[in-house]
């Protein structure tokens, strides 16, 4: 009985005990494998894995954390940050130049090394130690992350390897440096450096980006042979001490008590060394955000950086002006635009072709001056005159094709040449800057020389195997391929800029009701297109065309507005300007300027034949509009549907391209309809039906066809009678061109016949445009130059190089 009892009670006890043991074991395993968040010190063998923002090790009081921070969609940064400040301010990072992917691991190996490996095990960073044998790693309350040996001495500390920030209690020793990051949110090394040199001088340098060598010193303490350490003490003062430990000079200092404020000093991406404070708790009344203190180094970076080479604080052809907190702001002078609107320090380009300095070829009538005060580019002089009046100075610059800007002061006149460097705005500078710009009415094509060729061809693998299948299957495949390509390429032509406009330009947002009233209940129909119906309307006394988008892609209201804001940013005299939009429920409408002379289709193929000089104007206008869409606006746009119906004419018969930027709104079945139309009309480039790259050259092809139609006032594709095969204009024109009988196609068009040389040149340009091989077709810039006679037109290849009917 007793034995049974005993064994019974033992059994009772054993089970929970075993369970407990198991649990403990599991817990231990969990701790050791440490995939979960670690809030204690790192010990040998433990690691952190990059997964979300929650894999970190916090300091005992929780002020700082060490671990992974996700940076945009680029990956993870191994970093130290203020852990109680909502905007996760990074003060140190290990891998700003190469972010790591999810699953990467930072670990303290069993043999005492501390390293960061990517998911495949490749080493991305390692703490460089004098000796191995790290026993543990700890995040301290000061923001210092330390690797300690078995006897608790620090073998490595983040305070000795700063990135761009220093914290109270941190010391910069000789040869320590801070390197600015590339931008506010990009932790790659940037363009500036603060270094306490081994010679004792504390210096701010520009860096030969993207190399890391220093270039030009723009601030220094001049403490050669005496500077020893930069100290950021607990009360928030930053100062340089000498070898004798006595203070040599103040670097930055502030009066905010460290007990109530977090603080840091950072060499920011703009090259300025600033100190920031953030209240620790909401009670203080100060805003719960980082605010810069009022001392900065240097005081004026715009003027402090003035090297004989290099662009200065901002990029070439721009100028620098100081904003709040000594922040440099880069601006383009009038007649210039940013090379890259996302990166303003890259500089500006001229909006026009620079003058050609061939003998006698510069045209003084083309240019004018914009007058600015307080702006100068002190290092770009190449000529100087004295005892001049402002008018003499203007004239001297106007007549000199090298001269981009003239600076005038008290009878002194300096000529400056491109690229302009070290540009700055200084209110104390009383010089007058005369900036050479192109006159508004100039007929010269726009777009600077240095403009990058944005023709990015994108490979498409439509992969339809046309051989050996039935006709029906082929047709279906063709349609599917075209649809696919259309959707793919017309949706996102090149870069989409970040949303910032909408407010800038006068784009109005209308309610559906307002547009219903403006169009008198959608009564007066102007036409129907691939995108829906267009109605005439009146808005504040101005005539408008209201386009009701039908059968549009349903999803993404925000996308609609983004696209609309992209369209509104394209602004050129040969494009129909978008004035407003309506995005309400299922209603999507666009409001455009009203074009009093209708479309080119009615104008050209109507009852009376337009004059040759009018047609030339339309040809040039259309070419310039397309050139703008392809190469000059910030968002490269492939129109995808250039045809006379989409070229409208305003009061003065100026060609205005419409429906650009809309191809991306089309639904699948809509594109199919469009393809059908194009197929019969023959404005479509052959590559739509092939497995080759689709580029802006599809528009060049369509332009070539329209060009022929404009030259001869005939439709490209005309069925004269049911039983006859259709006449293809391109084919006919090629035949006549070869035989030297282009006049046969001109039906007594006297004006054109008298201008035969130009007409023949235009015909040759058209043949270049409709080459089967997109690479053979010129870009719109070259087309425009050829049309304007700026460059010669060579003989086009023979007719076998282009397919004449689809
Ligand atoms: C991590 O934080 C960053 C910046 O605060 C944020 O952009 C990102 O979405 C966060 N990631 C996750 C997974 O929460
Ligand atoms: C940061 O900027 C550098 C230099 O332009 C660039 O190479 C890098 O891709 C950028 N990184 C991120 C995450 O955007
Ligand atoms: C954690 O780090 C602190 C600071 O160095 C140290 O005092 C403490 O002993 C460490 N704890 C463990 C468990 O290693
Ligand atoms: C602690 O250990 C390191 C090597 O790990 C050694 O260089 C140092 O002298 C030791 N310090 C003390 C106080 O023992
Ligand atoms: C590591 O080596 C450097 C010189 O190479 C020396 O200045 C420093 O004191 C060493 N640190 C430790 C912890 O031994
Ligand atoms: C930069 O500006 C400071 C004044 O803020 C001036 O003392 C210093 O000499 C300037 N440095 C250079 C290199 O021009
Ligand atoms: C920090 O430095 C300033 C200026 O040298 C000094 O007035 C202050 O007492 C120092 N604070 C501490 C805690 O040492
Ligand atoms: C452009 O304007 C100038 C005056 O500013 C005038 O002399 C010139 O004839 C105009 N050119 C054209 C093509 O209208």
PDB file of C-alpha atoms in Angstrom, residues 36-277:
ATOM      1  CA  UNK A  36      14.145  37.139 -30.651  1.00  0.00           C
ATOM      2  CA  UNK A  37      14.868  40.622 -29.445  1.00  0.00           C
ATOM      3  CA  UNK A  38      17.784  40.877 -27.072  1.00  0.00           C
ATOM      4  CA  UNK A  39      17.579  43.464 -24.381  1.00  0.00           C
ATOM      5  CA  UNK A  40      20.579  42.300 -22.392  1.00  0.00           C
ATOM      6  CA  UNK A  41      24.268  42.309 -23.306  1.00  0.00           C
ATOM      7  CA  UNK A  42      25.528  40.298 -26.217  1.00  0.00           C
ATOM      8  CA  UNK A  43      27.424  37.294 -25.051  1.00  0.00           C
ATOM      9  CA  UNK A  44      29.570  34.886 -26.982  1.00  0.00           C
ATOM     10  CA  UNK A  45      27.608  33.133 -29.737  1.00  0.00           C
ATOM     11  CA  UNK A  46      24.576  35.397 -29.658  1.00  0.00           C
ATOM     12  CA  UNK A  47      23.307  37.354 -32.630  1.00  0.00           C
ATOM     13  CA  UNK A  48      20.683  39.767 -33.936  1.00  0.00           C
ATOM     14  CA  UNK A  49      18.864  39.209 -37.193  1.00  0.00           C
ATOM     15  CA  UNK A  50      17.677  41.960 -39.534  1.00  0.00           C
ATOM     16  CA  UNK A  51      13.955  41.395 -39.843  1.00  0.00           C
ATOM     17  CA  UNK A  52      12.048  44.467 -38.754  1.00  0.00           C
ATOM     18  CA  UNK A  53      12.790  47.559 -36.691  1.00  0.00           C
ATOM     19  CA  UNK A  54      12.445  45.510 -33.516  1.00  0.00           C
ATOM     20  CA  UNK A  55      15.672  43.633 -33.531  1.00  0.00           C
ATOM     21  CA  UNK A  56      17.844  45.712 -31.244  1.00  0.00           C
ATOM     22  CA  UNK A  57      19.662  45.833 -27.960  1.00  0.00           C
ATOM     23  CA  UNK A  58      18.680  48.771 -25.749  1.00  0.00           C
ATOM     24  CA  UNK A  59      20.872  50.553 -23.222  1.00  0.00           C
ATOM     25  CA  UNK A  60      19.944  49.987 -19.534  1.00  0.00           C
ATOM     26  CA  UNK A  61      17.893  53.218 -19.299  1.00  0.00           C
ATOM     27  CA  UNK A  62      16.506  52.705 -22.805  1.00  0.00           C
ATOM     28  CA  UNK A  63      17.813  55.995 -24.253  1.00  0.00           C
ATOM     29  CA  UNK A  64      19.881  54.320 -26.967  1.00  0.00           C
ATOM     30  CA  UNK A  65      19.595  51.145 -28.973  1.00  0.00           C
ATOM     31  CA  UNK A  66      21.926  49.125 -31.166  1.00  0.00           C
ATOM     32  CA  UNK A  67      20.506  47.008 -33.948  1.00  0.00           C
ATOM     33  CA  UNK A  68      18.923  47.115 -37.361  1.00  0.00           C
ATOM     34  CA  UNK A  69      17.003  50.004 -38.849  1.00  0.00           C
ATOM     35  CA  UNK A  70      15.134  49.645 -42.100  1.00  0.00           C
ATOM     36  CA  UNK A  71      16.081  52.405 -44.534  1.00  0.00           C
ATOM     37  CA  UNK A  72      13.315  52.986 -47.066  1.00  0.00           C
ATOM     38  CA  UNK A  73      13.074  49.885 -49.196  1.00  0.00           C
ATOM     39  CA  UNK A  74      16.841  49.683 -49.644  1.00  0.00           C
ATOM     40  CA  UNK A  75      17.539  47.289 -46.774  1.00  0.00           C
ATOM     41  CA  UNK A  76      18.842  47.460 -43.240  1.00  0.00           C
ATOM     42  CA  UNK A  77      21.388  49.634 -41.548  1.00  0.00           C
ATOM     43  CA  UNK A  78      23.309  48.304 -38.543  1.00  0.00           C
ATOM     44  CA  UNK A  79      23.080  51.365 -36.346  1.00  0.00           C
ATOM     45  CA  UNK A  80      22.855  53.081 -32.991  1.00  0.00           C
ATOM     46  CA  UNK A  81      19.910  55.429 -32.503  1.00  0.00           C
ATOM     47  CA  UNK A  82      18.022  57.469 -29.925  1.00  0.00           C
ATOM     48  CA  UNK A  83      15.473  54.912 -28.868  1.00  0.00           C
ATOM     49  CA  UNK A  84      13.007  57.147 -27.062  1.00  0.00           C
ATOM     50  CA  UNK A  85      12.825  59.790 -29.773  1.00  0.00           C
ATOM     51  CA  UNK A  86       9.983  58.940 -32.153  1.00  0.00           C
ATOM     52  CA  UNK A  87      11.968  59.810 -35.294  1.00  0.00           C
ATOM     53  CA  UNK A  88      14.602  57.110 -34.644  1.00  0.00           C
ATOM     54  CA  UNK A  89      17.612  59.381 -35.037  1.00  0.00           C
ATOM     55  CA  UNK A  90      20.675  57.413 -36.111  1.00  0.00           C
ATOM     56  CA  UNK A  91      23.932  58.489 -34.456  1.00  0.00           C
ATOM     57  CA  UNK A  92      26.257  55.767 -35.715  1.00  0.00           C
ATOM     58  CA  UNK A  93      26.126  53.196 -38.469  1.00  0.00           C
ATOM     59  CA  UNK A  94      28.314  50.384 -39.706  1.00  0.00           C
ATOM     60  CA  UNK A  95      27.186  49.873 -43.288  1.00  0.00           C
ATOM     61  CA  UNK A  96      25.789  53.108 -44.747  1.00  0.00           C
ATOM     62  CA  UNK A  97      27.489  52.404 -48.062  1.00  0.00           C
ATOM     63  CA  UNK A  98      26.010  48.918 -48.413  1.00  0.00           C
ATOM     64  CA  UNK A  99      22.709  48.210 -46.729  1.00  0.00           C
ATOM     65  CA  UNK A 100      22.019  44.574 -45.892  1.00  0.00           C
ATOM     66  CA  UNK A 101      18.962  42.484 -46.677  1.00  0.00           C
ATOM     67  CA  UNK A 102      16.406  40.815 -44.409  1.00  0.00           C
ATOM     68  CA  UNK A 103      17.963  37.821 -42.680  1.00  0.00           C
ATOM     69  CA  UNK A 104      21.385  39.390 -42.276  1.00  0.00           C
ATOM     70  CA  UNK A 105      22.966  38.771 -38.903  1.00  0.00           C
ATOM     71  CA  UNK A 106      25.256  40.631 -36.551  1.00  0.00           C
ATOM     72  CA  UNK A 107      26.958  38.259 -34.147  1.00  0.00           C
ATOM     73  CA  UNK A 108      29.538  37.842 -31.488  1.00  0.00           C
ATOM     74  CA  UNK A 109      31.283  34.672 -32.596  1.00  0.00           C
ATOM     75  CA  UNK A 110      32.479  32.074 -30.142  1.00  0.00           C
ATOM     76  CA  UNK A 111      36.058  33.004 -31.017  1.00  0.00           C
ATOM     77  CA  UNK A 112      35.415  36.556 -29.890  1.00  0.00           C
ATOM     78  CA  UNK A 113      34.880  38.473 -33.134  1.00  0.00           C
ATOM     79  CA  UNK A 114      32.030  40.874 -33.802  1.00  0.00           C
ATOM     80  CA  UNK A 115      30.755  40.912 -37.371  1.00  0.00           C
ATOM     81  CA  UNK A 116      27.861  41.518 -39.732  1.00  0.00           C
ATOM     82  CA  UNK A 117      27.062  38.880 -42.342  1.00  0.00           C
ATOM     83  CA  UNK A 118      24.501  38.930 -45.117  1.00  0.00           C
ATOM     84  CA  UNK A 119      21.931  36.081 -45.378  1.00  0.00           C
ATOM     85  CA  UNK A 120      24.374  34.042 -47.473  1.00  0.00           C
ATOM     86  CA  UNK A 121      27.044  34.375 -44.805  1.00  0.00           C
ATOM     87  CA  UNK A 122      29.189  36.942 -46.645  1.00  0.00           C
ATOM     88  CA  UNK A 123      30.935  39.324 -44.263  1.00  0.00           C
ATOM     89  CA  UNK A 124      29.678  42.880 -44.683  1.00  0.00           C
ATOM     90  CA  UNK A 125      31.381  44.583 -41.764  1.00  0.00           C
ATOM     91  CA  UNK A 126      33.652  43.677 -38.858  1.00  0.00           C
ATOM     92  CA  UNK A 127      34.685  45.593 -35.760  1.00  0.00           C
ATOM     93  CA  UNK A 128      38.400  46.070 -36.245  1.00  0.00           C
ATOM     94  CA  UNK A 129      39.976  45.071 -32.966  1.00  0.00           C
ATOM     95  CA  UNK A 130      43.532  45.191 -31.784  1.00  0.00           C
ATOM     96  CA  UNK A 131      43.067  41.736 -30.430  1.00  0.00           C
ATOM     97  CA  UNK A 132      40.417  39.027 -30.515  1.00  0.00           C
ATOM     98  CA  UNK A 133      38.710  37.764 -27.416  1.00  0.00           C
ATOM     99  CA  UNK A 134      35.559  39.878 -27.059  1.00  0.00           C
ATOM    100  CA  UNK A 135      33.684  38.478 -24.106  1.00  0.00           C
ATOM    101  CA  UNK A 136      30.552  40.557 -24.363  1.00  0.00           C
ATOM    102  CA  UNK A 137      29.093  43.577 -26.108  1.00  0.00           C
ATOM    103  CA  UNK A 138      26.992  46.225 -24.411  1.00  0.00           C
ATOM    104  CA  UNK A 139      24.955  49.276 -25.341  1.00  0.00           C
ATOM    105  CA  UNK A 140      25.743  51.974 -22.785  1.00  0.00           C
ATOM    106  CA  UNK A 141      23.458  54.810 -21.678  1.00  0.00           C
ATOM    107  CA  UNK A 142      25.793  57.396 -23.213  1.00  0.00           C
ATOM    108  CA  UNK A 143      25.173  56.042 -26.714  1.00  0.00           C
ATOM    109  CA  UNK A 144      28.515  54.257 -26.790  1.00  0.00           C
ATOM    110  CA  UNK A 145      28.385  50.643 -27.960  1.00  0.00           C
ATOM    111  CA  UNK A 146      31.303  48.702 -26.541  1.00  0.00           C
ATOM    112  CA  UNK A 147      33.002  45.361 -27.096  1.00  0.00           C
ATOM    113  CA  UNK A 148      34.677  44.241 -23.893  1.00  0.00           C
ATOM    114  CA  UNK A 149      37.337  41.652 -23.191  1.00  0.00           C
ATOM    115  CA  UNK A 150      37.288  39.064 -20.399  1.00  0.00           C
ATOM    116  CA  UNK A 151      38.763  41.528 -17.915  1.00  0.00           C
ATOM    117  CA  UNK A 152      36.088  44.100 -18.888  1.00  0.00           C
ATOM    118  CA  UNK A 153      38.451  46.490 -20.687  1.00  0.00           C
ATOM    119  CA  UNK A 154      36.962  47.870 -23.877  1.00  0.00           C
ATOM    120  CA  UNK A 155      38.550  46.396 -26.972  1.00  0.00           C
ATOM    121  CA  UNK A 156      36.393  48.460 -29.345  1.00  0.00           C
ATOM    122  CA  UNK A 157      33.884  51.277 -28.886  1.00  0.00           C
ATOM    123  CA  UNK A 158      31.650  53.061 -31.334  1.00  0.00           C
ATOM    124  CA  UNK A 159      32.718  56.390 -29.785  1.00  0.00           C
ATOM    125  CA  UNK A 160      36.181  55.788 -31.268  1.00  0.00           C
ATOM    126  CA  UNK A 161      34.756  55.068 -34.719  1.00  0.00           C
ATOM    127  CA  UNK A 162      32.213  57.841 -35.289  1.00  0.00           C
ATOM    128  CA  UNK A 163      30.280  58.209 -38.539  1.00  0.00           C
ATOM    129  CA  UNK A 164      28.756  61.684 -38.828  1.00  0.00           C
ATOM    130  CA  UNK A 165      27.624  62.358 -35.251  1.00  0.00           C
ATOM    131  CA  UNK A 166      29.183  62.890 -31.857  1.00  0.00           C
ATOM    132  CA  UNK A 167      27.401  62.747 -28.493  1.00  0.00           C
ATOM    133  CA  UNK A 168      28.018  64.275 -25.062  1.00  0.00           C
ATOM    134  CA  UNK A 169      30.972  62.557 -23.319  1.00  0.00           C
ATOM    135  CA  UNK A 170      32.407  61.561 -26.712  1.00  0.00           C
ATOM    136  CA  UNK A 171      35.953  62.567 -27.623  1.00  0.00           C
ATOM    137  CA  UNK A 172      37.497  62.982 -31.074  1.00  0.00           C
ATOM    138  CA  UNK A 173      41.147  62.009 -30.987  1.00  0.00           C
ATOM    139  CA  UNK A 174      43.732  62.961 -33.568  1.00  0.00           C
ATOM    140  CA  UNK A 175      43.024  61.309 -36.932  1.00  0.00           C
ATOM    141  CA  UNK A 176      39.331  60.794 -36.082  1.00  0.00           C
ATOM    142  CA  UNK A 177      36.876  62.114 -38.583  1.00  0.00           C
ATOM    143  CA  UNK A 178      33.186  62.624 -39.215  1.00  0.00           C
ATOM    144  CA  UNK A 179      31.980  62.012 -42.773  1.00  0.00           C
ATOM    145  CA  UNK A 180      28.658  63.548 -43.804  1.00  0.00           C
ATOM    146  CA  UNK A 181      26.045  61.228 -45.225  1.00  0.00           C
ATOM    147  CA  UNK A 182      24.916  61.572 -48.827  1.00  0.00           C
ATOM    148  CA  UNK A 183      21.481  62.961 -48.071  1.00  0.00           C
ATOM    149  CA  UNK A 184      19.113  63.227 -45.154  1.00  0.00           C
ATOM    150  CA  UNK A 185      17.870  59.664 -45.700  1.00  0.00           C
ATOM    151  CA  UNK A 186      20.772  58.107 -47.562  1.00  0.00           C
ATOM    152  CA  UNK A 187      23.518  56.971 -45.175  1.00  0.00           C
ATOM    153  CA  UNK A 188      26.175  56.477 -47.872  1.00  0.00           C
ATOM    154  CA  UNK A 189      29.227  58.661 -47.394  1.00  0.00           C
ATOM    155  CA  UNK A 190      28.668  62.088 -48.855  1.00  0.00           C
ATOM    156  CA  UNK A 191      30.604  65.167 -49.857  1.00  0.00           C
ATOM    157  CA  UNK A 192      32.036  66.616 -46.618  1.00  0.00           C
ATOM    158  CA  UNK A 193      34.399  65.666 -43.793  1.00  0.00           C
ATOM    159  CA  UNK A 194      35.395  67.035 -40.403  1.00  0.00           C
ATOM    160  CA  UNK A 195      38.761  65.771 -39.244  1.00  0.00           C
ATOM    161  CA  UNK A 196      41.081  66.385 -36.315  1.00  0.00           C
ATOM    162  CA  UNK A 197      44.293  65.922 -38.212  1.00  0.00           C
ATOM    163  CA  UNK A 198      47.392  64.329 -36.706  1.00  0.00           C
ATOM    164  CA  UNK A 199      48.987  67.769 -37.014  1.00  0.00           C
ATOM    165  CA  UNK A 200      46.447  69.091 -34.507  1.00  0.00           C
ATOM    166  CA  UNK A 201      44.353  71.153 -36.917  1.00  0.00           C
ATOM    167  CA  UNK A 202      40.583  70.631 -36.879  1.00  0.00           C
ATOM    168  CA  UNK A 203      39.417  71.040 -40.488  1.00  0.00           C
ATOM    169  CA  UNK A 204      36.253  70.837 -42.584  1.00  0.00           C
ATOM    170  CA  UNK A 205      36.944  69.516 -46.082  1.00  0.00           C
ATOM    171  CA  UNK A 206      34.960  68.885 -49.220  1.00  0.00           C
ATOM    172  CA  UNK A 207      35.453  65.341 -50.461  1.00  0.00           C
ATOM    173  CA  UNK A 208      36.249  64.310 -54.029  1.00  0.00           C
ATOM    174  CA  UNK A 209      32.902  62.524 -54.222  1.00  0.00           C
ATOM    175  CA  UNK A 210      32.517  59.633 -54.987  1.00  0.00           C
ATOM    176  CA  UNK A 211      36.099  59.035 -53.865  1.00  0.00           C
ATOM    177  CA  UNK A 212      36.827  59.561 -50.175  1.00  0.00           C
ATOM    178  CA  UNK A 213      39.899  61.747 -50.439  1.00  0.00           C
ATOM    179  CA  UNK A 214      39.658  65.266 -49.058  1.00  0.00           C
ATOM    180  CA  UNK A 215      39.797  68.161 -51.448  1.00  0.00           C
ATOM    181  CA  UNK A 216      39.239  71.718 -50.285  1.00  0.00           C
ATOM    182  CA  UNK A 217      39.328  73.015 -46.708  1.00  0.00           C
ATOM    183  CA  UNK A 218      36.491  75.435 -46.002  1.00  0.00           C
ATOM    184  CA  UNK A 219      36.953  75.912 -42.289  1.00  0.00           C
ATOM    185  CA  UNK A 220      39.764  75.254 -39.833  1.00  0.00           C
ATOM    186  CA  UNK A 221      40.808  76.051 -36.257  1.00  0.00           C
ATOM    187  CA  UNK A 222      44.403  76.723 -37.386  1.00  0.00           C
ATOM    188  CA  UNK A 223      45.771  74.815 -34.391  1.00  0.00           C
ATOM    189  CA  UNK A 224      48.603  73.034 -36.136  1.00  0.00           C
ATOM    190  CA  UNK A 225      50.928  71.400 -33.591  1.00  0.00           C
ATOM    191  CA  UNK A 226      48.698  72.337 -30.685  1.00  0.00           C
ATOM    192  CA  UNK A 227      45.285  70.629 -31.156  1.00  0.00           C
ATOM    193  CA  UNK A 228      44.935  67.394 -29.217  1.00  0.00           C
ATOM    194  CA  UNK A 229      41.314  66.342 -28.681  1.00  0.00           C
ATOM    195  CA  UNK A 230      37.819  67.570 -29.433  1.00  0.00           C
ATOM    196  CA  UNK A 231      35.700  67.138 -26.335  1.00  0.00           C
ATOM    197  CA  UNK A 232      31.920  67.085 -26.197  1.00  0.00           C
ATOM    198  CA  UNK A 233      31.399  67.454 -22.458  1.00  0.00           C
ATOM    199  CA  UNK A 234      28.378  66.525 -20.401  1.00  0.00           C
ATOM    200  CA  UNK A 235      27.002  70.037 -20.248  1.00  0.00           C
ATOM    201  CA  UNK A 236      26.890  70.196 -24.025  1.00  0.00           C
ATOM    202  CA  UNK A 237      29.991  72.226 -24.869  1.00  0.00           C
ATOM    203  CA  UNK A 238      32.204  71.148 -27.747  1.00  0.00           C
ATOM    204  CA  UNK A 239      35.742  72.424 -27.641  1.00  0.00           C
ATOM    205  CA  UNK A 240      39.285  71.701 -28.712  1.00  0.00           C
ATOM    206  CA  UNK A 241      41.960  71.088 -26.110  1.00  0.00           C
ATOM    207  CA  UNK A 242      45.708  71.254 -26.544  1.00  0.00           C
ATOM    208  CA  UNK A 243      48.432  68.838 -25.599  1.00  0.00           C
ATOM    209  CA  UNK A 244      48.513  70.435 -22.176  1.00  0.00           C
ATOM    210  CA  UNK A 245      44.771  69.632 -21.734  1.00  0.00           C
ATOM    211  CA  UNK A 246      43.908  73.332 -21.738  1.00  0.00           C
ATOM    212  CA  UNK A 247      41.081  74.580 -23.884  1.00  0.00           C
ATOM    213  CA  UNK A 248      42.319  76.048 -27.171  1.00  0.00           C
ATOM    214  CA  UNK A 249      39.084  77.089 -28.807  1.00  0.00           C
ATOM    215  CA  UNK A 250      35.362  76.616 -28.650  1.00  0.00           C
ATOM    216  CA  UNK A 251      33.917  74.572 -31.483  1.00  0.00           C
ATOM    217  CA  UNK A 252      30.220  74.731 -30.661  1.00  0.00           C
ATOM    218  CA  UNK A 253      28.545  75.361 -27.353  1.00  0.00           C
ATOM    219  CA  UNK A 254      25.017  75.557 -26.061  1.00  0.00           C
ATOM    220  CA  UNK A 255      23.092  76.451 -22.979  1.00  0.00           C
ATOM    221  CA  UNK A 256      20.624  73.572 -22.851  1.00  0.00           C
ATOM    222  CA  UNK A 257      20.921  71.387 -19.753  1.00  0.00           C
ATOM    223  CA  UNK A 258      21.743  67.797 -20.756  1.00  0.00           C
ATOM    224  CA  UNK A 259      19.498  66.495 -17.996  1.00  0.00           C
ATOM    225  CA  UNK A 260      16.361  67.709 -19.762  1.00  0.00           C
ATOM    226  CA  UNK A 261      17.509  67.454 -23.356  1.00  0.00           C
ATOM    227  CA  UNK A 262      18.948  64.795 -25.594  1.00  0.00           C
ATOM    228  CA  UNK A 263      21.626  66.275 -27.754  1.00  0.00           C
ATOM    229  CA  UNK A 264      23.946  65.484 -30.607  1.00  0.00           C
ATOM    230  CA  UNK A 265      26.307  67.266 -32.988  1.00  0.00           C
ATOM    231  CA  UNK A 266      26.318  66.192 -36.603  1.00  0.00           C
ATOM    232  CA  UNK A 267      28.186  67.042 -39.772  1.00  0.00           C
ATOM    233  CA  UNK A 268      25.141  67.197 -41.988  1.00  0.00           C
ATOM    234  CA  UNK A 269      24.881  66.212 -45.630  1.00  0.00           C
ATOM    235  CA  UNK A 270      24.918  69.909 -46.596  1.00  0.00           C
ATOM    236  CA  UNK A 271      28.419  70.345 -45.124  1.00  0.00           C
ATOM    237  CA  UNK A 272      27.415  72.290 -42.002  1.00  0.00           C
ATOM    238  CA  UNK A 273      28.332  71.060 -38.505  1.00  0.00           C
ATOM    239  CA  UNK A 274      25.316  71.634 -36.265  1.00  0.00           C
ATOM    240  CA  UNK A 275      24.199  70.822 -32.765  1.00  0.00           C
ATOM    241  CA  UNK A 276      20.648  69.655 -32.117  1.00  0.00           C
ATOM    242  CA  UNK A 277      18.615  69.228 -28.936  1.00  0.00           C
TER     243      UNK A 277
END
